mmCIF file of C-alpha atoms in Angstrom:
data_model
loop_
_atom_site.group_PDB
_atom_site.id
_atom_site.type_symbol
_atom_site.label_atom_id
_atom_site.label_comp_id
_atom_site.label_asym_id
_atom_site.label_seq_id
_atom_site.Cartn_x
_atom_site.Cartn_y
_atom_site.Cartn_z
ATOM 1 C CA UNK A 1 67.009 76.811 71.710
ATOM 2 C CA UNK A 2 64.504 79.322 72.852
ATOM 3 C CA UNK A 3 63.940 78.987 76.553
ATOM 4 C CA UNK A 4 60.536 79.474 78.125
ATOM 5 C CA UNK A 5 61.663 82.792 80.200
ATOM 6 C CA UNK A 6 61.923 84.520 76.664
ATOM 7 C CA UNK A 7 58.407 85.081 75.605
ATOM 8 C CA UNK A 8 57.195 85.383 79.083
ATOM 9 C CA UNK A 9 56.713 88.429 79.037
ATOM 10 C CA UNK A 10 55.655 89.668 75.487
ATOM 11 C CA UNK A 11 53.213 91.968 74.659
ATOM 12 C CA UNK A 12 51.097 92.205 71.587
ATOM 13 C CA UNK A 13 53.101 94.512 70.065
ATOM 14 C CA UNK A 14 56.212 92.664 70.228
ATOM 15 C CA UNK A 15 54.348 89.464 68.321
ATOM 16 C CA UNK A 16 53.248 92.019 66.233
ATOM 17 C CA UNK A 17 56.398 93.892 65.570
ATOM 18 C CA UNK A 18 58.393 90.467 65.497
ATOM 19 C CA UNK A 19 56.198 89.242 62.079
ATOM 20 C CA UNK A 20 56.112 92.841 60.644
ATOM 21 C CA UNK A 21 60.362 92.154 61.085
ATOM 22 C CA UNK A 22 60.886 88.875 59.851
ATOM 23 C CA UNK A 23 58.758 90.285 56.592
ATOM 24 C CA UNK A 24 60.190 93.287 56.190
ATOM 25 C CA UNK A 25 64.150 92.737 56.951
ATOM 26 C CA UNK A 26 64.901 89.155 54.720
ATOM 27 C CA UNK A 27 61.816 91.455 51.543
ATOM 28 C CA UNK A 28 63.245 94.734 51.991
ATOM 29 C CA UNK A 29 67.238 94.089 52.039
ATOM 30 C CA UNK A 30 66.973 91.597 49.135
ATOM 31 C CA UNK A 31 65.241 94.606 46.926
ATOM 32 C CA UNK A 32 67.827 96.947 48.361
ATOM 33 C CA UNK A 33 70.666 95.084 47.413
ATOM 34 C CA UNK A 34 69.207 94.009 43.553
ATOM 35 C CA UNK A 35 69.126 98.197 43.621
ATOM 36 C CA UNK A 36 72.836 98.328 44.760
ATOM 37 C CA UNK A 37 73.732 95.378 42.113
ATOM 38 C CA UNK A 38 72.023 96.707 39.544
ATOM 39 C CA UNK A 39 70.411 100.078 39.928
ATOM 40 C CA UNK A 40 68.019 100.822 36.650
ATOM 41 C CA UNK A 41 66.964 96.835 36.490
ATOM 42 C CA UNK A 42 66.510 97.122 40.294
ATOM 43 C CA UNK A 43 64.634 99.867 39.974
ATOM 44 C CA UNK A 44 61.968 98.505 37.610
ATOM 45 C CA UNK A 45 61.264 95.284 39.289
ATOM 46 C CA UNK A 46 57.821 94.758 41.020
ATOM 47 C CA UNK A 47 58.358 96.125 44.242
ATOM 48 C CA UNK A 48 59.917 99.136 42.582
ATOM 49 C CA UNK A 49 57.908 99.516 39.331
ATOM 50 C CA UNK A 50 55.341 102.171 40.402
ATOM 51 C CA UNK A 51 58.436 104.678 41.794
ATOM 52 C CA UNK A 52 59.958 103.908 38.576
ATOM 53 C CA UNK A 53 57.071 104.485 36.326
ATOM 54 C CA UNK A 54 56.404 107.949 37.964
ATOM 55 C CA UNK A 55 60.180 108.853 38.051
ATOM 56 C CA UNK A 56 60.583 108.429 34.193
ATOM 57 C CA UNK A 57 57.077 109.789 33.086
ATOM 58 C CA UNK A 58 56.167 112.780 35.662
ATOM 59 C CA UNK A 59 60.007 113.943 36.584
ATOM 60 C CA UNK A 60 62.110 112.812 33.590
ATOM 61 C CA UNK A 61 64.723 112.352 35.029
ATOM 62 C CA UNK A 62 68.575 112.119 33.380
ATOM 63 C CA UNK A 63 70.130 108.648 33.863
ATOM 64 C CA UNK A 64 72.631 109.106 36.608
ATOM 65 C CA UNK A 65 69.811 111.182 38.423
ATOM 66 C CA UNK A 66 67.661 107.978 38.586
ATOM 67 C CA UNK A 67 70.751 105.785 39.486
ATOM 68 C CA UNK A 68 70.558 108.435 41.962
ATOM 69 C CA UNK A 69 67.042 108.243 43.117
ATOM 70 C CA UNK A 70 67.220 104.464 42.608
ATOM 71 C CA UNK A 71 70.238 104.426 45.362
ATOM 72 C CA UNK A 72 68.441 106.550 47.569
ATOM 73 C CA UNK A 73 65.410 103.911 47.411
ATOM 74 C CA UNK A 74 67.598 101.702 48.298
ATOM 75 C CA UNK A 75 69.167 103.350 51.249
ATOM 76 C CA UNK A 76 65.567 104.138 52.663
ATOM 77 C CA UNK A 77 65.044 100.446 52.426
ATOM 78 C CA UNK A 78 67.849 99.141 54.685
ATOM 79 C CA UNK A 79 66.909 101.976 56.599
ATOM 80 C CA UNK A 80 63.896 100.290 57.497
ATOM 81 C CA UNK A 81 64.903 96.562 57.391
ATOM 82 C CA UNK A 82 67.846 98.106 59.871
ATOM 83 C CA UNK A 83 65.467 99.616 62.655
ATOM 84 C CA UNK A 84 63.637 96.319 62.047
ATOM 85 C CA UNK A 85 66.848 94.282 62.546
ATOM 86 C CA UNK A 86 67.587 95.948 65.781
ATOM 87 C CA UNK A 87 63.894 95.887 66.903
ATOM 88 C CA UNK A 88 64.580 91.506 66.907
ATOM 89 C CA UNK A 89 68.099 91.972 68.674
ATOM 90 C CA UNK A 90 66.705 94.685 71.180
ATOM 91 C CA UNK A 91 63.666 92.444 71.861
ATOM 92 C CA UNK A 92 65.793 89.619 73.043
ATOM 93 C CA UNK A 93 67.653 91.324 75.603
ATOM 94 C CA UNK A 94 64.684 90.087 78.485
ATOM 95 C CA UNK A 95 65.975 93.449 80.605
ATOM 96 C CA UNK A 96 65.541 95.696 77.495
ATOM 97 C CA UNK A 97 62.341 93.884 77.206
ATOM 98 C CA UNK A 98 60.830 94.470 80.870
ATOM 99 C CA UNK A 99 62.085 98.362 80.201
ATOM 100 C CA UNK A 100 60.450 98.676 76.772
ATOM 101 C CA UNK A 101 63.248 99.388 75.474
ATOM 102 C CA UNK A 102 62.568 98.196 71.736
ATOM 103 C CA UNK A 103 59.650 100.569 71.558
ATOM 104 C CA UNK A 104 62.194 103.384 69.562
ATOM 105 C CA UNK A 105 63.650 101.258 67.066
ATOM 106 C CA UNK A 106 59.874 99.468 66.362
ATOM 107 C CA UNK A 107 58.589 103.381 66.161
ATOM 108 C CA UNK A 108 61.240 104.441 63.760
ATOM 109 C CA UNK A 109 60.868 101.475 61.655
ATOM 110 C CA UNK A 110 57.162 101.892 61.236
ATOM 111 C CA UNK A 111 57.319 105.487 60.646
ATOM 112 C CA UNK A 112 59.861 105.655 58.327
ATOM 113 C CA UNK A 113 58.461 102.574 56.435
ATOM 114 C CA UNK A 114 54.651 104.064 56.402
ATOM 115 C CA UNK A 115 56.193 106.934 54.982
ATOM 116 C CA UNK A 116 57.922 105.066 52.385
ATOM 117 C CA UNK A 117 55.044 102.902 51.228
ATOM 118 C CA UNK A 118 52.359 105.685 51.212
ATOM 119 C CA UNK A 119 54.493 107.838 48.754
ATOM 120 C CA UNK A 120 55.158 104.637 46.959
ATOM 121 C CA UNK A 121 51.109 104.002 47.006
ATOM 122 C CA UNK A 122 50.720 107.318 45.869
ATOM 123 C CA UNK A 123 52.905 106.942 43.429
ATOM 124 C CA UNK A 124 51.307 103.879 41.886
ATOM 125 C CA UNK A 125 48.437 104.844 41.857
ATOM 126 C CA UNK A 126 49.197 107.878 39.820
ATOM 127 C CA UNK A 127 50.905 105.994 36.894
ATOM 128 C CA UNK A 128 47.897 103.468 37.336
ATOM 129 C CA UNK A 129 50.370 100.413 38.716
ATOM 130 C CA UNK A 130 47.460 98.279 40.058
ATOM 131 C CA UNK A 131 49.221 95.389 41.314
ATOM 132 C CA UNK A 132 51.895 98.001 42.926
ATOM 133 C CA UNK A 133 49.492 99.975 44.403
ATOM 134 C CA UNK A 134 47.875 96.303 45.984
ATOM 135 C CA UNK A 135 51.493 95.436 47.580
ATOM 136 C CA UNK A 136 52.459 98.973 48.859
ATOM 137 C CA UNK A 137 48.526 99.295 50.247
ATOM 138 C CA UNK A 138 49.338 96.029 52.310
ATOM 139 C CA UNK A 139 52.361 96.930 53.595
ATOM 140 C CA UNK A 140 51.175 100.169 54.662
ATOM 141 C CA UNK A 141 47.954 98.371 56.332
ATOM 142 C CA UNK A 142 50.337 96.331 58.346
ATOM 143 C CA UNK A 143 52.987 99.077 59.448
ATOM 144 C CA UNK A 144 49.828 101.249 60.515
ATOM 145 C CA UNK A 145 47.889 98.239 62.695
ATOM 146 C CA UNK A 146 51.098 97.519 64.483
ATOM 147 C CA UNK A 147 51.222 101.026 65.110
ATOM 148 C CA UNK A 148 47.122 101.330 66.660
ATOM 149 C CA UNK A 149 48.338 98.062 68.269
ATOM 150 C CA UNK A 150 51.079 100.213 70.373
ATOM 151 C CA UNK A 151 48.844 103.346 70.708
ATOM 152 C CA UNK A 152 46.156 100.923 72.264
ATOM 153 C CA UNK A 153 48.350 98.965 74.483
ATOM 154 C CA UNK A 154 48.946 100.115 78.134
ATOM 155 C CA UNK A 155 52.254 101.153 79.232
ATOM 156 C CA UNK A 156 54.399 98.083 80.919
ATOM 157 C CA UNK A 157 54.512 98.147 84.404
ATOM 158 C CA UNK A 158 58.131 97.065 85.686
ATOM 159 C CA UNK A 159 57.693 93.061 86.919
ATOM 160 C CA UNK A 160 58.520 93.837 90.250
ATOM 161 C CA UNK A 161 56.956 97.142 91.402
ATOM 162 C CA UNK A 162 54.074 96.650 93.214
ATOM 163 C CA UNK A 163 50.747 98.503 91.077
ATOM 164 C CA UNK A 164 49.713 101.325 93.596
ATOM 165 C CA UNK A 165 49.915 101.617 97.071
ATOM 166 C CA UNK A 166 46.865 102.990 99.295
ATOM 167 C CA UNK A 167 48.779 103.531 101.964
ATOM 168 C CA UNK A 168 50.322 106.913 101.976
ATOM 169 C CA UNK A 169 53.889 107.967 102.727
ATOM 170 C CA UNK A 170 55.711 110.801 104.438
ATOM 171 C CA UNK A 171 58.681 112.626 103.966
ATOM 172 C CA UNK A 172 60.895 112.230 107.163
ATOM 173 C CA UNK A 173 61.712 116.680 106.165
ATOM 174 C CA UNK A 174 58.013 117.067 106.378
ATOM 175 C CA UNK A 175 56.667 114.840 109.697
ATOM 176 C CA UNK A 176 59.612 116.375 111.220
ATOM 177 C CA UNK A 177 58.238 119.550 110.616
ATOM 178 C CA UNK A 178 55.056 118.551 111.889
ATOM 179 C CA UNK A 179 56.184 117.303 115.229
ATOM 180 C CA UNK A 180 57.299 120.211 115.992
#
């Protein structure tokens, strides 16, 4: 059961990064692992069709090279879904939380993801995949809003520091100086 002290203190970009990871973790694994199972016929399914397409017409590629490439697809994949997976556990922890500490593994997820599905845009849209180039467009629209989302937001202030004091302090070295 969730408790009420979990979400207290969520920002926008961990709502935001918390439905970017329940897509991209359960979509990107299950591709990853149809890859691993079967590595040509994983390779030409929808998600996949457009890096395919251009791997077999522009690069011509031998067979166990595209097993190769397919595999390395695949391991760029649960790359992703992993940062993504340990974005949810990290975000959790309420003391990692107050700390933004899930801010690296949310960063490296996106960037390594918008990487992914711009080449695979690009990609589609070269062989003239339409409904490829749709799906990778949309995923890259969503990794690159969460990531304005955490350029915009503010840094988090810790819960219990106080904002800014007007009051100034002294260093006990330097009024000791002064006294004398």
């Amino acid at each position: 059961m969730i408790k009420k002290c979990v979400i207290r203190n969520w920002r926008l970009s961990c709502f935001n990064g918390v439905l970017l990871a329940l897509y991209f973790v359960p979509a990107w694994t299950a591709v990853a692992f149809q890859i691993m199972v079967s590595p040509i016929q994983g390779l030409f399914a929808r998600p996949n069709v457009a890096l395919a397409l251009f791997i077999s017409d522009h690069l011509q590629l031998s067979g166990i090279e595209t097993v190769r490439a397919a595999w390395l697809l695949a391991l760029a994949r649960l790359t992703v879904a992993g940062f993504f997976a340990m974005f949810l556990v990290l975000i959790l922890v309420p003391r990692v939380r107050r700390v933004a500490g899930y801010v690296e593994a949310l960063s490296i997820g996106l960037g390594l993801g918008s990487m992914l599905t711009f080449v695979s845009m690009i990609m589609a849209a070269k062989v003239g995949e339409t409904q490829a180039l749709r799906l990778h467009a949309t995923e890259l629209l969503m990794l690159l809003g969460t990531a304005i989302v955490m350029l915009v937001e503010k840094p988090a202030t810790p819960v219990g520091s106080p904002a800014q004091s007007t009051v100034p302090t002294l260093n006990v070295e330097r009024s000791a100086q002064l006294s004398t």
